[in-house]
Amino acid sequence: MDAESQSQAGAASRKLGKYDLLGRIGYGGMAEVWLAKQRGPMGFEKLVAIKRLLPHLQAEDQFVRMFLDEARIAARINHTNVVQIFDLGQVDSSFFIAMEYLNGESLARVMGEGVRRGTPIPEAFGALVVAQMCKGLHHAHALTDAQGVPMGIVHRDVSPQNVVVLYDGGVKLLDFGIAKARQRLQETTTSGMKGKYAYMSPEQCSGEALDARSDIFSCGVVLWEILTRRRLFKHSSKLMVLKMILEGHVAAPSRVNPSVPAALDRVALQALAKRAEDRFPSADAMSTAIEGALQASGALANPAQIGEYMRSAFADDLRKRNAFAASLAATDLPPPAPESAEWLDLVPEASNENISFSKSPALVTSRGQAASAPSSSRWWMVTALVAILAAAITIGTLLWVIPGEGREPRLVVESSPAGASLLIDGKPREEKTPTTLATLSAGQHTVEVALAGHHPWRRQVTLRAGETLRVEAALQLVRAAGTRPDAGARARDAGAAA
């Protein structure tokens, strides 16, 4: 092929219908996201985001239908706190969704990178972000069809990865890819567990029928984590994560971060009530409760202040984004954006585990309030121990200081599939994934994970004394051109998408 033909082929590959693809800005287990320009008559131009189903999934009916469901459901939702869908299209065998371009960062990155940089999002701002999430969710929950029949939409995947905080202070909920509605192009069983385990409700973990209150529980998890700057339900074993959620032991956020107002404690605990009927009756009610708690505690916050925080804390990122968006003649792809899950790994492990006991006074009761501790001397001692542990939190460094434990950092490395080889700073290790490394020094390290038949995975991590950092490598299969994934690969891809 001559140079002119190669140039024409390259230009064609950058076209998707009426959209010019400028560069890839996101990648997940099911789809990739491109920044694109929509052109129209008389010089009309508009920047949009194009979400395109991954090529190897184009022939898989399950993923095509899930992708179409997302477009069909999200297109009905018209709310300032939900990403707007402009178009659903197909070019040859490639399905895509055109949506508004969001100039911001995922809440997962805001939480994780904010902690890493020592500029965590203030509690009041974080609470307001969750209140805005709830407003968007309520609009989706309340949608009806043309005959006025409730559509029964449940997002089922509310998590920091699926929320974007804009640089102007706006908040957008996205990714209705696994949302449940009464009428879908693809009927699914309610017993299938879909979503991110650490943000599932107890009924979702149990495979029960879901309604809007399941999303409210997920919002409660996000609120707890953004207030405490800690993970709530996090463990190396997914089974243990489910067990923690089903047991319902949750500490009040102020037990972890004393700066949290008591009024926000009550909101978080009610949202995290084990029984759905004891949570807020609607996402709108939770949003109103958050705003009331902020007003009652004098912790006033508004979107303009959130925007100021974002532009200050992520100033370099904003400059890079604006420079890329302005250079519309994109000849090279920008550096791939870090995966959301990686940034959440920067948030310290679940401190809730350290202060919750089998009969903890922080157990959520049927009314969403903290239960009183048993009146025995033994539990007075437990309560005293809890107070000591809570006092040991160092807000500046977000480290747990527990007497008797060493100050060496730990690195937990997992992979999917497991059994992969491990290299640290270019040197092979004897351990296979999953494994915990407790002999590394504090500072930056390069982690490489390799498994035959899969693309290698590589990340730079920063270890800090006394902290445990967990990274999980999602290894992608290497497939020959033109081949279809086997049944095992399809199952793994389905799990990654869920």
Coordinates of C-alpha atoms in Angstrom, one line a residue:
M1 CA 0.0 0.0 0.0
D2 CA 1.5 3.4 -1.0
A3 CA 1.7 6.4 1.3
E4 CA -1.4 8.1 -0.1
S5 CA -3.5 4.9 0.3
Q6 CA -2.2 4.6 3.9
S7 CA -3.2 8.2 4.6
Q8 CA -6.7 7.7 3.2
A9 CA -7.1 4.5 5.2
G10 CA -6.0 6.3 8.4
A11 CA -8.4 9.1 7.7
A12 CA -11.2 6.7 7.2
S13 CA -10.5 4.9 10.4
R14 CA -10.9 8.2 12.2
K15 CA -14.5 8.6 10.9
L16 CA -17.6 7.1 12.4
G17 CA -20.6 8.2 10.5
K18 CA -20.9 12.0 10.9
Y19 CA -18.3 12.0 13.7
D20 CA -14.6 12.6 13.5
L21 CA -12.7 10.6 16.1
L22 CA -10.0 12.7 17.7
G23 CA -8.5 10.4 20.3
R24 CA -9.4 7.7 22.8
I25 CA -10.0 9.0 26.3
G26 CA -11.3 5.9 28.1
Y27 CA -11.4 2.2 27.9
G28 CA -13.3 -0.5 29.9
G29 CA -14.2 -4.1 29.8
M30 CA -17.1 -3.6 27.4
A31 CA -16.5 -0.4 25.5
E32 CA -14.0 2.4 24.7
V33 CA -14.7 6.1 24.7
W34 CA -13.4 8.6 22.2
L35 CA -13.4 12.4 22.0
A36 CA -15.0 13.3 18.7
K37 CA -16.2 16.3 16.7
Q38 CA -19.6 16.4 15.2
R39 CA -19.7 18.5 12.0
G40 CA -22.8 20.1 10.4
P41 CA -23.9 22.6 7.8
M42 CA -22.6 26.2 7.8
G43 CA -19.6 25.5 9.9
F44 CA -21.4 23.8 12.8
E45 CA -19.1 21.9 15.1
K46 CA -19.6 20.2 18.5
L47 CA -17.3 18.2 20.7
V48 CA -19.0 14.9 21.9
A49 CA -17.9 11.7 23.5
I50 CA -18.4 8.5 21.5
K51 CA -18.8 5.3 23.4
R52 CA -18.1 2.3 21.1
L53 CA -18.6 -1.3 21.8
L54 CA -15.2 -3.1 21.7
P55 CA -14.6 -4.9 18.4
H56 CA -14.3 -8.4 19.8
L57 CA -17.8 -8.0 21.4
Q58 CA -19.6 -6.7 18.2
A59 CA -20.7 -10.3 17.3
E60 CA -21.8 -11.2 20.9
D61 CA -25.6 -10.8 21.2
Q62 CA -25.4 -10.5 25.0
F63 CA -23.2 -7.4 24.9
V64 CA -24.8 -5.8 21.9
R65 CA -28.2 -6.0 23.7
M66 CA -26.8 -4.6 26.9
F67 CA -25.2 -1.8 25.0
L68 CA -28.5 -1.0 23.2
D69 CA -30.3 -1.1 26.6
E70 CA -27.9 1.5 28.0
A71 CA -28.7 3.9 25.1
R72 CA -32.4 3.2 25.2
I73 CA -32.7 3.8 28.9
A74 CA -30.3 6.7 29.2
A75 CA -31.8 8.5 26.2
R76 CA -35.1 8.8 28.1
I77 CA -33.4 10.6 31.0
N78 CA -33.1 14.3 30.7
H79 CA -31.6 15.7 33.9
T80 CA -28.7 18.1 34.7
N81 CA -27.1 15.4 36.9
V82 CA -27.2 12.6 34.3
V83 CA -25.0 12.5 31.2
Q84 CA -27.0 13.4 28.1
I85 CA -27.3 10.9 25.2
F86 CA -27.4 12.5 21.7
D87 CA -27.4 9.6 19.3
L88 CA -27.3 5.8 18.9
G89 CA -25.8 4.6 15.7
Q90 CA -24.3 1.7 13.8
V91 CA -21.6 1.9 11.1
D92 CA -21.0 -1.4 9.5
S93 CA -20.9 -3.8 12.5
S94 CA -19.8 -1.1 14.9
F95 CA -22.4 0.1 17.5
F96 CA -21.8 3.5 19.2
I97 CA -23.5 6.0 21.5
A98 CA -22.8 9.7 21.1
M99 CA -23.1 11.6 24.4
E100 CA -22.1 14.9 25.9
Y101 CA -18.3 15.4 26.5
L102 CA -17.7 15.8 30.2
N103 CA -14.8 18.1 31.1
G104 CA -14.1 16.6 34.5
E105 CA -12.8 13.7 36.5
S106 CA -14.4 10.5 37.7
L107 CA -15.3 10.7 41.4
A108 CA -13.1 7.6 41.9
R109 CA -10.1 9.7 40.7
V110 CA -11.1 12.7 42.7
M111 CA -11.2 10.5 45.9
G112 CA -8.1 8.5 45.2
E113 CA -5.9 11.2 43.6
G114 CA -7.0 13.8 46.1
V115 CA -5.8 11.5 49.0
R116 CA -2.5 10.9 47.2
R117 CA -1.9 14.6 46.6
G118 CA -2.8 15.5 50.2
T119 CA -5.8 17.6 49.0
P120 CA -8.8 15.4 49.6
I121 CA -12.2 16.8 48.7
P122 CA -13.6 18.6 51.8
E123 CA -16.4 16.7 53.6
A124 CA -19.1 19.3 52.8
F125 CA -18.2 19.3 49.1
G126 CA -18.2 15.5 48.9
A127 CA -21.6 15.4 50.6
L128 CA -23.0 17.8 48.1
V129 CA -21.6 15.7 45.2
V130 CA -23.6 12.7 46.6
A131 CA -26.7 14.9 47.0
Q132 CA -26.4 15.8 43.3
M133 CA -26.0 12.2 42.4
C134 CA -29.2 11.4 44.2
K135 CA -31.1 14.1 42.3
G136 CA -30.1 12.5 39.0
L137 CA -31.0 9.0 40.3
H138 CA -34.4 10.1 41.5
H139 CA -35.2 11.5 38.1
A140 CA -34.3 8.1 36.6
H141 CA -36.2 6.2 39.3
A142 CA -39.4 8.3 38.7
L143 CA -39.5 8.0 34.9
T144 CA -42.7 6.7 33.3
D145 CA -43.4 5.4 29.8
A146 CA -45.8 7.1 27.3
Q147 CA -48.8 5.6 29.1
G148 CA -47.6 6.9 32.5
V149 CA -46.6 3.5 33.8
P150 CA -43.4 3.7 36.0
M151 CA -40.4 2.2 34.1
G152 CA -38.9 0.9 37.3
I153 CA -35.4 1.9 36.4
V154 CA -32.7 0.8 38.9
H155 CA -29.1 1.8 38.1
R156 CA -27.5 -1.2 39.9
D157 CA -24.0 0.1 39.4
V158 CA -23.8 3.4 41.4
S159 CA -20.1 3.8 42.3
P160 CA -17.4 6.5 42.2
Q161 CA -16.3 5.1 38.8
N162 CA -19.7 6.0 37.3
V163 CA -19.9 9.6 38.6
V164 CA -18.0 12.5 37.0
V165 CA -17.3 15.8 38.8
L166 CA -16.9 18.6 36.3
Y167 CA -14.4 21.4 36.5
D168 CA -17.3 23.9 36.7
G169 CA -18.7 22.0 39.8
G170 CA -21.4 20.0 38.1
V171 CA -22.0 16.4 38.8
K172 CA -23.0 13.8 36.2
L173 CA -24.1 10.2 36.7
L174 CA -23.4 7.8 33.8
D175 CA -23.2 4.2 32.6
F176 CA -26.7 2.7 32.7
G177 CA -25.3 -0.3 31.0
I178 CA -26.6 -2.8 33.5
A179 CA -29.6 -0.7 34.6
K180 CA -32.8 -2.7 35.2
A181 CA -36.1 -1.5 33.8
R182 CA -39.5 -3.2 33.6
Q183 CA -39.2 -3.3 29.8
R184 CA -35.9 -4.0 28.2
L185 CA -34.7 -5.1 24.8
Q186 CA -33.0 -8.0 26.6
E187 CA -34.9 -9.6 29.5
T188 CA -32.6 -10.5 32.4
T189 CA -33.2 -12.4 35.6
T190 CA -33.1 -10.5 38.8
S191 CA -31.0 -13.2 40.4
G192 CA -27.9 -12.4 38.4
M193 CA -25.4 -10.3 40.4
K194 CA -24.2 -7.3 38.4
G195 CA -22.3 -4.2 39.4
K196 CA -19.3 -3.6 41.6
Y197 CA -19.3 -5.8 44.7
A198 CA -18.1 -3.1 47.2
Y199 CA -21.1 -0.9 46.3
M200 CA -23.9 -3.5 46.2
S201 CA -26.9 -3.5 48.5
P202 CA -27.5 -6.5 50.7
E203 CA -30.5 -7.5 48.5
Q204 CA -28.3 -7.2 45.4
C205 CA -25.7 -9.5 47.0
S206 CA -28.4 -12.0 47.8
G207 CA -29.8 -12.0 44.2
E208 CA -33.2 -10.6 45.3
A209 CA -35.5 -8.4 43.4
L210 CA -34.3 -4.8 43.4
D211 CA -36.0 -1.4 43.5
A212 CA -34.7 2.2 43.9
R213 CA -33.7 1.6 47.5
S214 CA -30.9 -0.6 46.3
D215 CA -29.3 2.4 44.6
I216 CA -29.8 4.4 47.8
F217 CA -27.7 1.9 49.7
S218 CA -25.0 2.3 47.0
C219 CA -25.2 6.1 47.5
G220 CA -24.7 5.5 51.2
V221 CA -21.5 3.6 50.6
V222 CA -20.2 6.5 48.4
L223 CA -21.2 9.0 51.0
W224 CA -19.5 7.1 53.8
E225 CA -16.3 6.8 51.8
I226 CA -16.2 10.4 50.6
L227 CA -16.7 11.6 54.2
T228 CA -14.1 9.3 55.8
R229 CA -11.6 9.1 52.9
R230 CA -11.5 5.4 53.5
R231 CA -13.0 2.4 51.7
L232 CA -16.0 0.8 53.5
F233 CA -16.4 -2.7 52.1
K234 CA -13.0 -3.7 50.8
H235 CA -11.2 -7.1 51.1
S236 CA -8.9 -9.2 48.9
S237 CA -11.7 -11.8 48.9
K238 CA -14.9 -10.9 47.1
L239 CA -16.7 -13.4 49.3
M240 CA -15.6 -11.5 52.3
V241 CA -16.8 -8.3 50.8
L242 CA -20.3 -9.8 50.3
K243 CA -20.2 -11.1 53.9
M244 CA -19.3 -7.7 55.2
I245 CA -22.3 -6.1 53.3
L246 CA -24.7 -8.8 54.4
E247 CA -23.7 -8.6 58.1
G248 CA -24.5 -4.9 58.1
H249 CA -21.8 -3.7 60.5
V250 CA -21.1 -0.1 59.7
A251 CA -19.4 2.5 61.8
A252 CA -20.6 6.1 61.9
P253 CA -18.4 8.2 59.6
S254 CA -17.4 10.5 62.5
R255 CA -15.9 7.5 64.2
V256 CA -13.3 7.4 61.4
N257 CA -13.1 11.1 60.6
P258 CA -14.1 13.3 63.6
S259 CA -14.6 16.3 61.3
V260 CA -17.9 14.7 60.0
P261 CA -21.0 16.5 61.5
A262 CA -23.3 14.2 63.4
A263 CA -26.2 15.2 61.1
L264 CA -24.3 13.6 58.2
D265 CA -23.6 10.5 60.3
R266 CA -27.4 10.0 60.6
V267 CA -27.8 10.4 56.8
A268 CA -25.1 7.9 56.0
L269 CA -26.3 5.3 58.5
Q270 CA -29.9 5.5 57.3
A271 CA -28.9 5.1 53.7
L272 CA -26.8 2.0 54.8
A273 CA -29.6 0.4 56.7
K274 CA -29.5 -3.4 56.1
R275 CA -33.3 -3.6 55.4
A276 CA -34.5 -1.6 52.3
E277 CA -37.6 -0.4 54.1
D278 CA -35.5 1.4 56.8
R279 CA -33.6 3.5 54.2
F280 CA -34.7 6.7 52.7
P281 CA -37.9 6.2 50.7
S282 CA -36.4 7.9 47.6
A283 CA -33.1 9.2 46.3
D284 CA -34.7 12.7 46.4
A285 CA -35.4 12.3 50.2
M286 CA -31.7 11.4 50.7
S287 CA -30.6 14.4 48.7
T288 CA -32.9 16.6 50.8
A289 CA -31.5 15.1 54.0
I290 CA -27.9 15.7 53.0
E291 CA -28.6 19.3 52.1
G292 CA -30.5 19.7 55.5
A293 CA -27.6 18.2 57.4
L294 CA -25.1 20.6 55.7
Q295 CA -27.3 23.5 56.6
A296 CA -27.8 22.4 60.2
S297 CA -24.1 21.9 60.7
G298 CA -23.2 25.2 59.1
A299 CA -21.1 23.4 56.5
L300 CA -22.4 25.3 53.5
A301 CA -21.3 24.2 50.1
N302 CA -22.4 25.0 46.5
P303 CA -21.4 23.8 43.0
A304 CA -19.2 26.9 42.5
Q305 CA -17.0 25.9 45.4
I306 CA -16.7 22.4 44.1
G307 CA -15.6 23.9 40.8
E308 CA -13.0 26.0 42.5
Y309 CA -11.7 22.9 44.4
M310 CA -11.5 20.9 41.1
R311 CA -9.7 23.6 39.2
S312 CA -7.2 24.0 42.0
A313 CA -6.6 20.3 42.9
F314 CA -6.5 19.1 39.3
A315 CA -5.0 22.2 37.6
D316 CA -2.4 20.3 35.6
D317 CA -5.0 17.8 34.5
L318 CA -7.4 20.6 33.4
R319 CA -4.6 22.2 31.3
K320 CA -3.8 19.0 29.6
R321 CA -7.5 18.3 28.8
N322 CA -8.1 21.7 27.4
A323 CA -5.0 21.6 25.3
F324 CA -6.0 18.3 23.8
A325 CA -9.6 19.4 23.2
A326 CA -8.3 22.5 21.5
S327 CA -5.9 20.7 19.2
L328 CA -8.6 19.2 17.0
A329 CA -6.0 17.9 14.5
A330 CA -5.2 14.9 16.7
T331 CA -2.6 12.7 15.0
D332 CA -1.6 10.8 18.0
L333 CA -3.6 9.3 20.8
P334 CA -3.3 11.1 24.2
P335 CA -1.8 9.1 27.1
P336 CA -4.5 6.6 28.2
A337 CA -6.4 7.8 31.2
P338 CA -5.8 5.7 34.4
E339 CA -8.5 3.2 35.1
S340 CA -10.9 4.4 37.8
A341 CA -10.3 1.3 39.9
E342 CA -6.6 2.2 40.1
W343 CA -7.4 5.5 41.7
L344 CA -9.7 4.0 44.3
D345 CA -6.8 1.7 45.3
L346 CA -5.1 4.9 46.5
V347 CA -7.8 5.3 49.1
P348 CA -6.7 3.4 52.3
E349 CA -8.2 0.0 53.0
A350 CA -11.5 -0.3 54.9
S351 CA -10.9 1.3 58.2
N352 CA -14.4 0.1 59.1
E353 CA -13.0 -3.4 59.5
N354 CA -10.6 -2.1 62.1
I355 CA -13.2 -0.6 64.3
S356 CA -16.2 -2.9 63.8
F357 CA -16.7 -5.9 66.0
S358 CA -19.3 -8.7 66.0
K359 CA -21.5 -6.7 68.4
S360 CA -20.1 -3.2 67.6
P361 CA -22.0 -0.2 68.9
A362 CA -21.8 1.0 65.3
L363 CA -24.1 -1.7 64.1
V364 CA -26.9 -0.2 61.9
T365 CA -30.3 -1.0 63.5
S366 CA -33.6 -1.2 61.8
R367 CA -34.0 2.6 62.1
G368 CA -30.6 3.3 60.6
Q369 CA -29.3 4.6 64.0
A370 CA -26.3 3.4 65.9
A371 CA -27.3 0.7 68.4
S372 CA -26.3 1.2 72.0
A373 CA -23.5 -1.0 73.4
P374 CA -24.3 -3.8 75.8
S375 CA -23.9 -2.7 79.4
S376 CA -21.1 -5.1 80.4
S377 CA -17.6 -4.2 81.4
R378 CA -16.2 -6.2 78.4
W379 CA -18.0 -4.0 75.9
W380 CA -16.9 -0.8 77.8
M381 CA -13.4 -2.0 77.1
V382 CA -14.3 -2.6 73.4
T383 CA -15.7 0.9 73.2
A384 CA -12.5 2.3 74.8
L385 CA -10.4 0.4 72.3
V386 CA -12.5 1.8 69.5
A387 CA -11.9 5.3 70.8
I388 CA -8.2 4.7 71.0
L389 CA -8.1 3.4 67.4
A390 CA -10.2 6.3 66.1
A391 CA -7.8 8.8 67.9
A392 CA -4.9 7.1 66.1
I393 CA -6.0 8.3 62.7
T394 CA -3.6 10.8 61.3
I395 CA -5.6 13.1 59.1
G396 CA -2.6 14.6 57.3
T397 CA -1.3 11.2 56.1
L398 CA -4.5 9.1 56.4
L399 CA -2.5 6.2 58.0
W400 CA -3.8 3.9 60.7
V401 CA -1.3 3.6 63.6
I402 CA -2.1 0.4 65.5
P403 CA 0.2 -0.5 68.4
G404 CA 2.3 -3.6 67.8
E405 CA 2.1 -3.4 64.0
G406 CA 5.3 -2.6 62.0
R407 CA 5.7 0.5 59.9
E408 CA 6.6 -1.3 56.7
P409 CA 4.2 -0.9 53.8
R410 CA 2.4 -3.8 52.2
L411 CA 1.5 -4.3 48.6
V412 CA -1.4 -6.7 47.7
V413 CA -1.2 -7.8 44.0
E414 CA -4.2 -9.6 42.5
S415 CA -4.9 -10.5 38.9
S416 CA -7.8 -11.8 36.8
P417 CA -7.1 -14.6 35.9
A418 CA -5.0 -15.5 38.9
G419 CA -1.7 -17.4 38.9
A420 CA 0.2 -14.7 37.0
S421 CA 4.0 -14.1 37.3
L422 CA 5.1 -11.0 39.0
L423 CA 8.0 -8.5 38.5
I424 CA 8.8 -5.7 40.9
D425 CA 11.1 -3.0 39.5
G426 CA 12.0 -5.3 36.7
K427 CA 13.1 -8.2 39.0
P428 CA 11.1 -11.5 38.9
R429 CA 9.5 -12.6 42.1
E430 CA 8.8 -16.2 43.1
E431 CA 5.2 -15.4 44.2
K432 CA 2.2 -15.8 41.9
T433 CA -0.9 -13.7 42.1
P434 CA -2.7 -13.2 44.3
T435 CA 0.0 -12.4 46.8
T436 CA 0.9 -9.9 49.6
L437 CA 4.4 -8.4 49.6
A438 CA 5.6 -7.1 52.9
T439 CA 9.3 -6.6 52.2
L440 CA 9.2 -3.6 49.9
S441 CA 10.5 -0.2 51.0
A442 CA 8.4 2.9 51.0
G443 CA 8.5 4.9 47.7
Q444 CA 7.8 4.3 44.0
H445 CA 7.8 0.8 42.5
T446 CA 7.0 -0.6 39.1
V447 CA 4.6 -3.6 39.2
E448 CA 4.4 -5.9 36.2
V449 CA 2.0 -8.8 35.9
A450 CA 2.4 -11.4 33.1
L451 CA 0.4 -14.5 32.1
A452 CA 0.8 -16.7 29.0
G453 CA -1.8 -15.8 26.3
H454 CA -2.6 -12.4 27.9
H455 CA -1.3 -8.9 27.3
P456 CA 1.2 -7.9 30.1
W457 CA 0.0 -5.4 32.7
R458 CA 2.3 -2.6 34.2
R459 CA 1.7 0.1 36.7
Q460 CA 3.7 2.5 38.9
V461 CA 2.6 2.6 42.5
T462 CA 3.7 4.6 45.5
L463 CA 4.0 2.8 48.8
R464 CA 3.9 4.7 52.1
A465 CA 5.0 3.5 55.5
G466 CA 2.3 1.8 57.4
E467 CA -0.1 1.7 54.5
T468 CA -1.5 -1.3 52.6
L469 CA -2.0 -0.7 48.8
R470 CA -4.0 -3.2 46.7
V471 CA -3.7 -3.3 43.0
E472 CA -5.7 -5.6 40.7
A473 CA -4.5 -6.4 37.1
A474 CA -7.4 -7.2 34.7
L475 CA -5.4 -9.2 32.1
Q476 CA -6.7 -9.0 28.5
L477 CA -6.6 -12.1 26.3
V478 CA -4.3 -12.0 23.2
R479 CA -6.5 -13.1 20.3
A480 CA -5.5 -13.8 16.7
A481 CA -7.0 -11.4 14.2
G482 CA -10.4 -12.5 12.9
T483 CA -11.0 -15.1 15.7
R484 CA -13.9 -15.2 18.0
P485 CA -13.3 -15.5 21.8
D486 CA -13.9 -19.0 23.2
A487 CA -16.6 -19.7 25.8
G488 CA -14.1 -19.2 28.7
A489 CA -13.0 -15.8 27.3
R490 CA -16.6 -14.7 26.9
A491 CA -17.3 -15.6 30.5
R492 CA -14.3 -13.6 31.7
D493 CA -15.2 -10.6 29.5
A494 CA -18.8 -10.8 30.9
G495 CA -17.4 -10.7 34.4
A496 CA -15.2 -7.7 33.5
A497 CA -18.1 -5.8 32.0
A498 CA -20.3 -6.5 35.1

